[in-house]
Amino acid sequence: MLLALYHDFQSGRMAHATLLSGESGIGKKTVARLLAQGLLCRSEGERPCGACRDCRRFLARTHPDALFPAPAPREKTIKIDALREMIDALSRHSLEGGARVVLIENAERMTAQAQNCLLKTLEEAEEGTYFLLTCDQESALLPTIRSRCRCIRMQPWSGERVEKALVEKGVPGDRAKALSLYCEGSLGRALAMQEDASYWQARDTVRRSFLSVSRLADLPAAMQALKDQKDNGDRLLDILEQELRALMRARMLQEQDAADDFPALWQNAPPQAIRAVLEAVFAARKQKNANVGWAALSEGLLQTISEEATKWQV
Ligand SMILES: [Zn+2]
């Protein structure tokens, strides 16, 4: 789909309204901005060139024919005023005589009123005006808007591609590998996790506790690692779940390379054992919501894990 979009762009046949949707962090805004810049760029060669006057002004957000309806400062939604301002600008002639682009990022933040206002504009826009919208959930937009756009659903990235991109951005190889397993195909999410020191601390705690018990005798040390983590409990359970899911995937797809990233004990864990532990995690989360104390809850979970581990190690 993305290739088709690129082709349309290259051949000068861009749809006049395009909606890019898909999970956050997979590059929708990057693609939308490149397209917007490319539509304004007047280089004879590859577009966007990044060097011409139009490109430079687009990047500095000072191009008179690039409009960015967005939430007002300190507001979360895109209100009708922002759309009215855009319509006002569109009612005048293109200031530079070339294409005009309207880029609406996080289009689902438009209020219903704003969406209706946009709808009218989409119907009446002049030739040479291009609308580019991005959103996480297509369904958050009015069906009437979607039906007037070329809808492109962007897919999550493969783990390999995320890993490669992270390494290119200077992330050390082992971290890039780990992040590619957890980020669910979202480079943006991987980068946010990479920068979050508390995430790595919590992950380390999970590995030193829940993922290191192989028999009952290991419980006291694991309990010790968890004892001051009461306030961090939800996060630890989330990370444990994330780790188990990534491991399950690696085991089911027989990606031994990915499984090797986990503590030795878990590298050969059978999928049914991983599933049993995942269920224990869900149960622990329920207990937590029912105000069961962290010590009792984590001990119960550790016990279940050690019981499962004893089974597959025999
Ligand atoms: Zn250019």
GROMACS .gro file of C-alpha atoms and ligand atoms in nm:
model
  315
    1MET     CA    1   0.000   0.000   0.000
    2LEU     CA    2   0.272   0.239   0.095
    3LEU     CA    3   0.454   0.158  -0.226
    4ALA     CA    4   0.143   0.238  -0.427
    5LEU     CA    5   0.120   0.567  -0.245
    6TYR     CA    6   0.482   0.644  -0.327
    7HIS     CA    7   0.420   0.557  -0.687
    8ASP     CA    8   0.121   0.793  -0.706
    9PHE     CA    9   0.333   1.064  -0.555
   10GLN     CA   10   0.620   1.006  -0.798
   11SER     CA   11   0.390   1.012  -1.097
   12GLY     CA   12   0.208   1.323  -0.977
   13ARG     CA   13  -0.119   1.140  -0.916
   14MET     CA   14  -0.159   1.186  -0.543
   15ALA     CA   15  -0.516   1.155  -0.419
   16HIS     CA   16  -0.635   1.489  -0.297
   17ALA     CA   17  -0.696   1.347   0.052
   18THR     CA   18  -0.493   1.069   0.211
   19LEU     CA   19  -0.542   0.913   0.553
   20LEU     CA   20  -0.253   0.719   0.707
   21SER     CA   21  -0.356   0.499   0.998
   22GLY     CA   22  -0.194   0.234   1.216
   23GLU     CA   23  -0.042   0.182   1.559
   24SER     CA   24   0.147   0.468   1.714
   25GLY     CA   25   0.518   0.484   1.648
   26ILE     CA   26   0.529   0.307   1.311
   27GLY     CA   27   0.617   0.616   1.110
   28LYS     CA   28   0.284   0.761   0.993
   29LYS     CA   29   0.383   1.119   1.066
   30THR     CA   30   0.723   1.073   0.907
   31VAL     CA   31   0.561   0.949   0.588
   32ALA     CA   32   0.296   1.223   0.592
   33ARG     CA   33   0.555   1.496   0.644
   34LEU     CA   34   0.777   1.362   0.368
   35LEU     CA   35   0.482   1.356   0.131
   36ALA     CA   36   0.378   1.707   0.228
   37GLN     CA   37   0.730   1.835   0.181
   38GLY     CA   38   0.761   1.644  -0.146
   39LEU     CA   39   0.442   1.805  -0.279
   40LEU     CA   40   0.580   2.151  -0.212
   41CYS     CA   41   0.939   2.084  -0.317
   42ARG     CA   42   1.030   2.222  -0.658
   43SER     CA   43   1.353   2.039  -0.714
   44GLU     CA   44   1.399   1.895  -1.063
   45GLY     CA   45   1.553   1.579  -0.918
   46GLU     CA   46   1.444   1.362  -0.626
   47ARG     CA   47   1.167   1.516  -0.417
   48PRO     CA   48   1.172   1.622  -0.139
   49CYS     CA   49   1.527   1.743  -0.190
   50GLY     CA   50   1.560   1.895   0.156
   51ALA     CA   51   1.764   2.183   0.021
   52CYS     CA   52   1.538   2.406  -0.191
   53ARG     CA   53   1.367   2.713  -0.053
   54ASP     CA   54   1.030   2.532  -0.032
   55CYS     CA   55   1.179   2.237   0.156
   56ARG     CA   56   1.360   2.460   0.400
   57ARG     CA   57   1.052   2.666   0.473
   58PHE     CA   58   0.839   2.355   0.510
   59LEU     CA   59   1.082   2.212   0.762
   60ALA     CA   60   1.087   2.542   0.952
   61ARG     CA   61   0.705   2.544   0.941
   62THR     CA   62   0.711   2.883   0.772
   63HIS     CA   63   0.592   2.778   0.426
   64PRO     CA   64   0.287   2.992   0.345
   65ASP     CA   65   0.117   2.709   0.154
   66ALA     CA   66   0.157   2.444   0.425
   67LEU     CA   67  -0.117   2.442   0.687
   68PHE     CA   68  -0.109   2.244   1.010
   69PRO     CA   69  -0.443   2.249   1.193
   70ALA     CA   70  -0.358   2.134   1.547
   71PRO     CA   71  -0.480   2.166   1.905
   72ALA     CA   72  -0.446   2.517   2.050
   73PRO     CA   73  -0.173   2.553   2.314
   74ARG     CA   74  -0.257   2.356   2.631
   75GLU     CA   75  -0.551   2.184   2.461
   76LYS     CA   76  -0.585   1.824   2.359
   77THR     CA   77  -0.848   1.842   2.088
   78ILE     CA   78  -0.840   2.008   1.749
   79LYS     CA   79  -1.130   2.250   1.764
   80ILE     CA   80  -1.338   2.401   1.489
   81ASP     CA   81  -1.148   2.732   1.519
   82ALA     CA   82  -0.832   2.566   1.390
   83LEU     CA   83  -1.028   2.433   1.092
   84ARG     CA   84  -1.187   2.771   1.025
   85GLU     CA   85  -0.847   2.931   1.017
   86MET     CA   86  -0.739   2.670   0.764
   87ILE     CA   87  -1.046   2.729   0.547
   88ASP     CA   88  -0.978   3.097   0.558
   89ALA     CA   89  -0.626   3.043   0.432
   90LEU     CA   90  -0.748   2.806   0.162
   91SER     CA   91  -1.002   3.057   0.036
   92ARG     CA   92  -0.716   3.279  -0.076
   93HIS     CA   93  -0.503   3.191  -0.373
   94SER     CA   94  -0.198   2.975  -0.331
   95LEU     CA   95   0.063   3.221  -0.218
   96GLU     CA   96   0.343   3.061  -0.413
   97GLY     CA   97   0.153   2.940  -0.715
   98GLY     CA   98   0.236   2.575  -0.646
   99ALA     CA   99   0.064   2.299  -0.451
  100ARG     CA  100  -0.088   2.357  -0.111
  101VAL     CA  101  -0.087   2.100   0.165
  102VAL     CA  102  -0.292   2.061   0.479
  103LEU     CA  103  -0.132   1.822   0.726
  104ILE     CA  104  -0.351   1.708   1.016
  105GLU     CA  105  -0.159   1.485   1.254
  106ASN     CA  106  -0.354   1.283   1.512
  107ALA     CA  107  -0.668   1.361   1.315
  108GLU     CA  108  -0.876   1.166   1.569
  109ARG     CA  109  -0.826   1.461   1.802
  110MET     CA  110  -1.063   1.669   1.592
  111THR     CA  111  -1.390   1.732   1.768
  112ALA     CA  112  -1.705   1.615   1.587
  113GLN     CA  113  -1.772   1.975   1.492
  114ALA     CA  114  -1.424   2.013   1.350
  115GLN     CA  115  -1.460   1.689   1.156
  116ASN     CA  116  -1.783   1.808   0.999
  117CYS     CA  117  -1.616   2.132   0.906
  118LEU     CA  118  -1.328   1.942   0.745
  119LEU     CA  119  -1.576   1.730   0.554
  120LYS     CA  120  -1.713   2.032   0.372
  121THR     CA  121  -1.364   2.145   0.283
  122LEU     CA  122  -1.274   1.802   0.148
  123GLU     CA  123  -1.575   1.820  -0.080
  124GLU     CA  124  -1.503   2.167  -0.208
  125ALA     CA  125  -1.125   2.189  -0.218
  126GLU     CA  126  -0.960   2.321  -0.531
  127GLU     CA  127  -0.727   2.119  -0.745
  128GLY     CA  128  -0.369   2.138  -0.626
  129THR     CA  129  -0.471   2.127  -0.260
  130TYR     CA  130  -0.371   1.810  -0.078
  131PHE     CA  131  -0.494   1.688   0.258
  132LEU     CA  132  -0.279   1.448   0.455
  133LEU     CA  133  -0.422   1.303   0.776
  134THR     CA  134  -0.270   1.063   1.025
  135CYS     CA  135  -0.444   0.875   1.306
  136ASP     CA  136  -0.396   0.564   1.519
  137GLN     CA  137  -0.754   0.440   1.485
  138GLU     CA  138  -0.933   0.494   1.156
  139SER     CA  139  -1.262   0.423   1.331
  140ALA     CA  140  -1.222   0.737   1.542
  141LEU     CA  141  -1.298   0.946   1.233
  142LEU     CA  142  -1.638   1.001   1.079
  143PRO     CA  143  -1.712   0.743   0.808
  144THR     CA  144  -1.790   1.031   0.576
  145ILE     CA  145  -1.436   1.162   0.615
  146ARG     CA  146  -1.284   0.819   0.563
  147SER     CA  147  -1.486   0.768   0.248
  148ARG     CA  148  -1.341   1.084   0.100
  149CYS     CA  149  -0.983   0.987   0.171
  150ARG     CA  150  -0.750   0.737   0.023
  151CYS     CA  151  -0.703   0.522   0.334
  152ILE     CA  152  -0.363   0.364   0.384
  153ARG     CA  153  -0.324   0.132   0.680
  154MET     CA  154   0.041   0.116   0.775
  155GLN     CA  155   0.168  -0.213   0.913
  156PRO     CA  156   0.386  -0.265   1.220
  157TRP     CA  157   0.751  -0.320   1.138
  158SER     CA  158   0.920  -0.658   1.150
  159GLY     CA  159   1.147  -0.716   1.450
  160GLU     CA  160   1.446  -0.733   1.221
  161ARG     CA  161   1.370  -0.396   1.067
  162VAL     CA  162   1.322  -0.231   1.408
  163GLU     CA  163   1.649  -0.382   1.530
  164LYS     CA  164   1.837  -0.255   1.227
  165ALA     CA  165   1.690   0.096   1.258
  166LEU     CA  166   1.778   0.109   1.628
  167VAL     CA  167   2.137   0.004   1.562
  168GLU     CA  168   2.158   0.273   1.294
  169LYS     CA  169   2.047   0.523   1.556
  170GLY     CA  170   2.334   0.415   1.779
  171VAL     CA  171   2.148   0.179   2.018
  172PRO     CA  172   2.383  -0.103   2.132
  173GLY     CA  173   2.316  -0.437   1.960
  174ASP     CA  174   2.187  -0.637   2.257
  175ARG     CA  175   1.944  -0.362   2.358
  176ALA     CA  176   1.828  -0.319   2.000
  177LYS     CA  177   1.755  -0.691   1.988
  178ALA     CA  178   1.561  -0.685   2.315
  179LEU     CA  179   1.363  -0.376   2.213
  180SER     CA  180   1.273  -0.527   1.878
  181LEU     CA  181   1.110  -0.814   2.068
  182TYR     CA  182   0.900  -0.595   2.295
  183CYS     CA  183   0.795  -0.297   2.088
  184GLU     CA  184   0.525  -0.475   1.882
  185GLY     CA  185   0.660  -0.340   1.557
  186SER     CA  186   0.664   0.022   1.666
  187LEU     CA  187   0.997   0.200   1.626
  188GLY     CA  188   0.859   0.499   1.820
  189ARG     CA  189   0.772   0.280   2.116
  190ALA     CA  190   1.114   0.111   2.101
  191LEU     CA  191   1.288   0.449   2.112
  192ALA     CA  192   1.075   0.565   2.405
  193MET     CA  193   1.160   0.244   2.594
  194GLN     CA  194   1.528   0.282   2.513
  195GLU     CA  195   1.534   0.625   2.674
  196ASP     CA  196   1.341   0.521   2.982
  197ALA     CA  197   1.599   0.418   3.246
  198SER     CA  198   1.328   0.311   3.491
  199TYR     CA  199   1.201   0.061   3.233
  200TRP     CA  200   1.539  -0.115   3.222
  201GLN     CA  201   1.557  -0.119   3.601
  202ALA     CA  202   1.212  -0.274   3.626
  203ARG     CA  203   1.296  -0.527   3.357
  204ASP     CA  204   1.610  -0.621   3.547
  205THR     CA  205   1.404  -0.672   3.864
  206VAL     CA  206   1.160  -0.895   3.674
  207ARG     CA  207   1.447  -1.103   3.542
  208ARG     CA  208   1.616  -1.132   3.881
  209SER     CA  209   1.294  -1.238   4.049
  210PHE     CA  210   1.009  -1.390   3.849
  211LEU     CA  211   1.225  -1.521   3.570
  212SER     CA  212   1.498  -1.667   3.789
  213VAL     CA  213   1.310  -1.913   4.009
  214SER     CA  214   1.351  -2.272   3.900
  215ARG     CA  215   1.272  -2.443   4.231
  216LEU     CA  216   1.121  -2.359   4.569
  217ALA     CA  217   1.464  -2.295   4.719
  218ASP     CA  218   1.501  -1.994   4.489
  219LEU     CA  219   1.199  -1.820   4.638
  220PRO     CA  220   1.361  -1.632   4.932
  221ALA     CA  221   1.613  -1.452   4.706
  222ALA     CA  222   1.340  -1.363   4.456
  223MET     CA  223   1.113  -1.237   4.738
  224GLN     CA  224   1.401  -1.021   4.856
  225ALA     CA  225   1.437  -0.864   4.510
  226LEU     CA  226   1.063  -0.785   4.507
  227LYS     CA  227   1.007  -0.673   4.862
  228ASP     CA  228   1.039  -0.297   4.807
  229GLN     CA  229   0.851  -0.303   4.478
  230LYS     CA  230   0.497  -0.269   4.607
  231ASP     CA  231   0.436   0.064   4.435
  232ASN     CA  232   0.591  -0.065   4.118
  233GLY     CA  233   0.380  -0.381   4.114
  234ASP     CA  234   0.159  -0.301   3.815
  235ARG     CA  235   0.457  -0.216   3.602
  236LEU     CA  236   0.645  -0.533   3.699
  237LEU     CA  237   0.344  -0.746   3.610
  238ASP     CA  238   0.313  -0.565   3.276
  239ILE     CA  239   0.679  -0.622   3.196
  240LEU     CA  240   0.660  -0.985   3.304
  241GLU     CA  241   0.363  -1.032   3.072
  242GLN     CA  242   0.548  -0.857   2.789
  243GLU     CA  243   0.853  -1.079   2.839
  244LEU     CA  244   0.645  -1.395   2.845
  245ARG     CA  245   0.461  -1.294   2.529
  246ALA     CA  246   0.785  -1.219   2.346
  247LEU     CA  247   0.924  -1.553   2.463
  248MET     CA  248   0.608  -1.734   2.356
  249ARG     CA  249   0.636  -1.584   2.012
  250ALA     CA  250   1.001  -1.683   1.985
  251ARG     CA  251   0.924  -2.039   2.095
  252MET     CA  252   0.617  -2.081   1.871
  253LEU     CA  253   0.797  -1.946   1.566
  254GLN     CA  254   1.107  -2.139   1.666
  255GLU     CA  255   1.318  -1.826   1.657
  256GLN     CA  256   1.589  -1.963   1.882
  257ASP     CA  257   1.795  -1.654   1.821
  258ALA     CA  258   1.523  -1.443   1.986
  259ALA     CA  259   1.468  -1.696   2.266
  260ASP     CA  260   1.839  -1.678   2.348
  261ASP     CA  261   1.784  -1.326   2.474
  262PHE     CA  262   1.598  -1.466   2.778
  263PRO     CA  263   1.746  -1.607   3.101
  264ALA     CA  264   1.893  -1.954   3.038
  265LEU     CA  265   1.620  -2.133   3.231
  266TRP     CA  266   1.352  -1.998   2.995
  267GLN     CA  267   1.520  -2.048   2.661
  268ASN     CA  268   1.370  -2.396   2.621
  269ALA     CA  269   1.046  -2.346   2.810
  270PRO     CA  270   0.755  -2.527   2.641
  271PRO     CA  271   0.472  -2.300   2.519
  272GLN     CA  272   0.217  -2.463   2.752
  273ALA     CA  273   0.434  -2.373   3.053
  274ILE     CA  274   0.465  -2.013   2.930
  275ARG     CA  275   0.089  -2.003   2.887
  276ALA     CA  276   0.033  -2.136   3.239
  277VAL     CA  277   0.258  -1.866   3.382
  278LEU     CA  278   0.084  -1.599   3.173
  279GLU     CA  279  -0.246  -1.709   3.324
  280ALA     CA  280  -0.093  -1.684   3.669
  281VAL     CA  281   0.010  -1.326   3.584
  282PHE     CA  282  -0.348  -1.240   3.483
  283ALA     CA  283  -0.473  -1.393   3.807
  284ALA     CA  284  -0.217  -1.194   4.007
  285ARG     CA  285  -0.331  -0.873   3.838
  286LYS     CA  286  -0.690  -0.950   3.937
  287GLN     CA  287  -0.581  -1.016   4.294
  288LYS     CA  288  -0.399  -0.687   4.298
  289ASN     CA  289  -0.712  -0.505   4.188
  290ALA     CA  290  -0.895  -0.686   4.468
  291ASN     CA  291  -0.642  -0.541   4.714
  292VAL     CA  292  -0.448  -0.858   4.788
  293GLY     CA  293  -0.114  -0.750   4.939
  294TRP     CA  294   0.192  -0.735   4.715
  295ALA     CA  295   0.398  -0.976   4.931
  296ALA     CA  296   0.133  -1.250   4.927
  297LEU     CA  297   0.054  -1.197   4.562
  298SER     CA  298   0.415  -1.204   4.442
  299GLU     CA  299   0.494  -1.506   4.654
  300GLY     CA  300   0.199  -1.693   4.506
  301LEU     CA  301   0.312  -1.605   4.156
  302LEU     CA  302   0.671  -1.709   4.227
  303GLN     CA  303   0.544  -2.039   4.362
  304THR     CA  304   0.343  -2.110   4.047
  305ILE     CA  305   0.643  -2.024   3.829
  306SER     CA  306   0.877  -2.249   4.026
  307GLU     CA  307   0.625  -2.535   4.005
  308GLU     CA  308   0.598  -2.495   3.628
  309ALA     CA  309   0.976  -2.469   3.595
  310THR     CA  310   1.027  -2.791   3.790
  311LYS     CA  311   0.802  -2.971   3.540
  312TRP     CA  312   0.989  -2.878   3.225
  313GLN     CA  313   1.332  -2.917   3.374
  314VAL     CA  314   1.275  -3.281   3.462
  315ZN      ZN  315   1.305   2.068  -0.214
   0.00000   0.00000   0.00000
